[in-house]
Structures are given as structure tokens and as C-alpha cells.
mmCIF file of C-alpha atoms in Angstrom:
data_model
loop_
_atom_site.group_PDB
_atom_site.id
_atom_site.type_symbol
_atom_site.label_atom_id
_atom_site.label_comp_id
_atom_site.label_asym_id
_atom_site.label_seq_id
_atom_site.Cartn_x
_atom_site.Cartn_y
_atom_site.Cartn_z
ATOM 1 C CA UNK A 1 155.844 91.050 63.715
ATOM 2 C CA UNK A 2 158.169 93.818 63.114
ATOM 3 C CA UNK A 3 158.666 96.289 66.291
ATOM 4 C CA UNK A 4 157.287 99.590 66.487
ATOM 5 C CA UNK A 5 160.472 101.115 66.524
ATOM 6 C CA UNK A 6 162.247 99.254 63.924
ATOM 7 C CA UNK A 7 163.877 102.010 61.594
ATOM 8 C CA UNK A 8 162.995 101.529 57.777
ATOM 9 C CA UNK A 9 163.845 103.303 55.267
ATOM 10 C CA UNK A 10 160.366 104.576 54.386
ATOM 11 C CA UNK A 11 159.147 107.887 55.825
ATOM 12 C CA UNK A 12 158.106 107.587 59.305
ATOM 13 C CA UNK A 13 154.422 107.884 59.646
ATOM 14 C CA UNK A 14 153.400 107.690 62.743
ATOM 15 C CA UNK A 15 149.493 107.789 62.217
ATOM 16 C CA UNK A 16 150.035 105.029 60.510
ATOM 17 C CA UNK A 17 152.017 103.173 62.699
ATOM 18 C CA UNK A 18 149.364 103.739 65.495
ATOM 19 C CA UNK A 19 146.753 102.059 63.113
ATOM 20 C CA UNK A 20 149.239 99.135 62.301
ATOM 21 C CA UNK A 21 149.958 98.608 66.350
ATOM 22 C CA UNK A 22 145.841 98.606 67.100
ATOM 23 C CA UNK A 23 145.507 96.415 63.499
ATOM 24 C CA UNK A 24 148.141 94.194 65.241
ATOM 25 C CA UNK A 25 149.876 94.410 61.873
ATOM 26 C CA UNK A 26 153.083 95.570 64.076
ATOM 27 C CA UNK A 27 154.249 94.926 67.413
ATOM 28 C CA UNK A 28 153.455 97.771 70.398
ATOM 29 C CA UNK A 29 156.383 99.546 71.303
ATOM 30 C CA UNK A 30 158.808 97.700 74.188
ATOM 31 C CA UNK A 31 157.649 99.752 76.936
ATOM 32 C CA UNK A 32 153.510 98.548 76.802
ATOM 33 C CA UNK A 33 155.135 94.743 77.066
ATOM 34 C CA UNK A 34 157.345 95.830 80.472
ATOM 35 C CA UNK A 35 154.902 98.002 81.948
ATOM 36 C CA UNK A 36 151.393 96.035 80.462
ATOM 37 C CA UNK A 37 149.742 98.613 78.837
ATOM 38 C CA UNK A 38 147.561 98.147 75.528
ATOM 39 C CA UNK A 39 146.167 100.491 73.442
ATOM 40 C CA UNK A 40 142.084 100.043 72.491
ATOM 41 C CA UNK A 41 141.854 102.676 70.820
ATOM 42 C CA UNK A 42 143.456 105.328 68.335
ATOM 43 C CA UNK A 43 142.068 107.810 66.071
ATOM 44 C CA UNK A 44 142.648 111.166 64.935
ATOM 45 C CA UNK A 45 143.821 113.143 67.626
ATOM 46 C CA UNK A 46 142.163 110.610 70.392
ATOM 47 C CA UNK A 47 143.581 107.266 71.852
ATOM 48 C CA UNK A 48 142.156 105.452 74.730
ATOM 49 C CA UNK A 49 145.271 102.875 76.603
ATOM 50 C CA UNK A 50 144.371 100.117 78.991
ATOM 51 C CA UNK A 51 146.086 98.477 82.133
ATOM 52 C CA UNK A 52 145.367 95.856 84.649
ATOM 53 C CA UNK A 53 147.242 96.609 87.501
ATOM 54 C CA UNK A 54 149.464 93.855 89.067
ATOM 55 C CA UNK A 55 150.674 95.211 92.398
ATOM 56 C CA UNK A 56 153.128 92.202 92.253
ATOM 57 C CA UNK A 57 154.500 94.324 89.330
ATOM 58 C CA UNK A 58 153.540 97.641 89.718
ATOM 59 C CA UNK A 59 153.559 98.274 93.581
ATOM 60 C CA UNK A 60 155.557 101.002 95.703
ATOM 61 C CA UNK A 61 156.918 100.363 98.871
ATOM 62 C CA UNK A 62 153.532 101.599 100.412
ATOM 63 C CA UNK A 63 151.627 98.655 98.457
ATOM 64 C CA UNK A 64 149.673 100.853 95.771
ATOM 65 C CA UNK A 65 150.215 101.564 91.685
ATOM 66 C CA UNK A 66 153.545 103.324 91.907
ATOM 67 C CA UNK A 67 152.562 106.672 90.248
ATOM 68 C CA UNK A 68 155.190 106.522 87.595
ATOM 69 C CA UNK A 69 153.184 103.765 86.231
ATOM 70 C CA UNK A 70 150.205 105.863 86.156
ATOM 71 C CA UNK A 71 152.384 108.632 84.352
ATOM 72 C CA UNK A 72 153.565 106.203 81.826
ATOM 73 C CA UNK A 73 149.711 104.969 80.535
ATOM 74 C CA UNK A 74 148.944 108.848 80.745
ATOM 75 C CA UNK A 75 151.781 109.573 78.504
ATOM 76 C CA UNK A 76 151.289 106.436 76.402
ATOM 77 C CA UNK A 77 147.878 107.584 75.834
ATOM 78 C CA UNK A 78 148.740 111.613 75.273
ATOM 79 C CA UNK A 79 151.372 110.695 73.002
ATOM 80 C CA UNK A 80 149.560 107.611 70.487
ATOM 81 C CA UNK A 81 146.289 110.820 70.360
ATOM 82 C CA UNK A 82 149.408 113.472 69.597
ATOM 83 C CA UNK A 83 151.292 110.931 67.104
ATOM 84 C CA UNK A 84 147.737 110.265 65.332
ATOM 85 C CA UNK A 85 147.883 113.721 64.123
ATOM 86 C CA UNK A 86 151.201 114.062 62.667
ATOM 87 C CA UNK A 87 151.779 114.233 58.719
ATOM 88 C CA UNK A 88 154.660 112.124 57.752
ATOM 89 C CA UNK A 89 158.157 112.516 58.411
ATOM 90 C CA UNK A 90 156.688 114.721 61.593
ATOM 91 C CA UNK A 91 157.561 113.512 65.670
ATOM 92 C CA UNK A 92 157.269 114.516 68.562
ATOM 93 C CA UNK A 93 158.316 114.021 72.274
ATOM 94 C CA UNK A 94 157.019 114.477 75.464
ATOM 95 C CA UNK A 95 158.527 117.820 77.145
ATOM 96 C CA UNK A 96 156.963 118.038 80.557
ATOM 97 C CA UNK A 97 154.502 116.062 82.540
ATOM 98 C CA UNK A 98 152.506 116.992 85.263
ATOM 99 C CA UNK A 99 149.844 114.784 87.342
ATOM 100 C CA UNK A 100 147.947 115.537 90.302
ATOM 101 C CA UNK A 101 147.190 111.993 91.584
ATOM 102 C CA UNK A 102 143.502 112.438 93.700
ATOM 103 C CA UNK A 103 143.967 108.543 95.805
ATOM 104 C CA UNK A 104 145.930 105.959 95.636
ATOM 105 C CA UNK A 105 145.330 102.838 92.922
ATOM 106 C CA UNK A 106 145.339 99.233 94.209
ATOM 107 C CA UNK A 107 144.287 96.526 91.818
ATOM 108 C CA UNK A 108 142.319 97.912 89.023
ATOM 109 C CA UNK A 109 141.277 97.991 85.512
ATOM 110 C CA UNK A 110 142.516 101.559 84.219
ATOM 111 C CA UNK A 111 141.729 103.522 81.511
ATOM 112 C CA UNK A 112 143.278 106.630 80.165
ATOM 113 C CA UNK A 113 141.981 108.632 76.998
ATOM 114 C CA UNK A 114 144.752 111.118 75.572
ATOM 115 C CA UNK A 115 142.490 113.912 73.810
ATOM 116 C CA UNK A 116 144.488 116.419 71.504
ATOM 117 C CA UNK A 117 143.655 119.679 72.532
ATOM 118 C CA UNK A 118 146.262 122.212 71.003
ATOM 119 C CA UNK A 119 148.116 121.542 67.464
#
């Protein structure tokens, strides 16, 4: 399997790319396999990530999901919905962040959906 990021010298096409990563046709980019993440979903302008949390991995000093984790599936997620929209030869990049985390995560299953809401 060829990685995700491996520059070609077809157009990039990143709706396509996000079909070929869930089709397992090409390999998720490096930073699902470090952090655990998969995707389970992507379509048009939706994508739904997944990740068990390993607090031997993913723990703070207080013992819970260290929230950058959480902002990494969120952006994972945002950004595979955002990159299932874009026409070839388009990108994009994530510009600002912001989370308002509610309680702390221990071990769990999470899910986050990334819904397009603004083109």
C-alpha cells in the first residue's frame, strides 16, 4: 500500500483519496497509525473517525484522554468531511480550532462525525 501522502504526479484528488483510504486501496495518513484513529466513514461533505482510547497511550498527567488527542480525531474527522468536497487539484488546511471539552474521557470507544457546514 502506497501512503496517503505519497506525492504522484497525477492531480491531487482528495475525494478520491478519502474513498481509496476507507476502500483500503491506500494506506491512512501517518498520524491515524501514531495516534489510533480510523476512519468508518466518508462521504460527500460527511466523515465519521473512530478511536479506542488507550490511556497507556493517550493519558495526561491527570490520568484521562489528553485533550489534544480529542482535537486531533475532531480535526481528522472535520478535515476527511472538508477534503470529500474538494474538486481536484483543490486543498485545504486547518486554520483554527476551538473545543470546549464538557468532562474528562477515560477509556472509551469515541466517535466523531465532521459535518460540512459552510463551502
Amino acid at each position: 500500500m502506497s501512503n496517503a501522502l505519497t506525492a504522484t504526479a497525477e492531480p491531487l484528488d482528495l475525494a478520491a483519496r478519502c474513498r481509496a483510504i476507507l476502500d483500503g486501496r491506500v494506506a491512512p495518513p501517518p498520524i491515524a497509525g501514531l495516534i489510533g484513529f480510523r476512519v468508518l466513514s466518508c462521504e460527500p461533505g460527511r466523515a465519521v473517525f473512530e478511536l479506542n482510547t488507550d490511556l497507556e497511550r493517550h493519558a495526561n498527567p491527570m490520568g484521562t484522554v489528553h485533550g489534544g488527542i480529542l482535537c486531533d480525531l475532531a480535526d481528522a474527522a472535520m478535515g476527511f468531511a472538508y477534503a470529500s468536497t474538494l474538486e481536484q487539484n483543490e486543498t485545504f488546511t486547518t486554520l483554527e480550532l476551538k473545543i470546549n471539552f464538557l468532562r474528562p474521557v477515560w477509556q472509551a470507544r469515541l466517535t466523531a462525525t465532521g459535518n460540512v457546514v459552510q463551502r
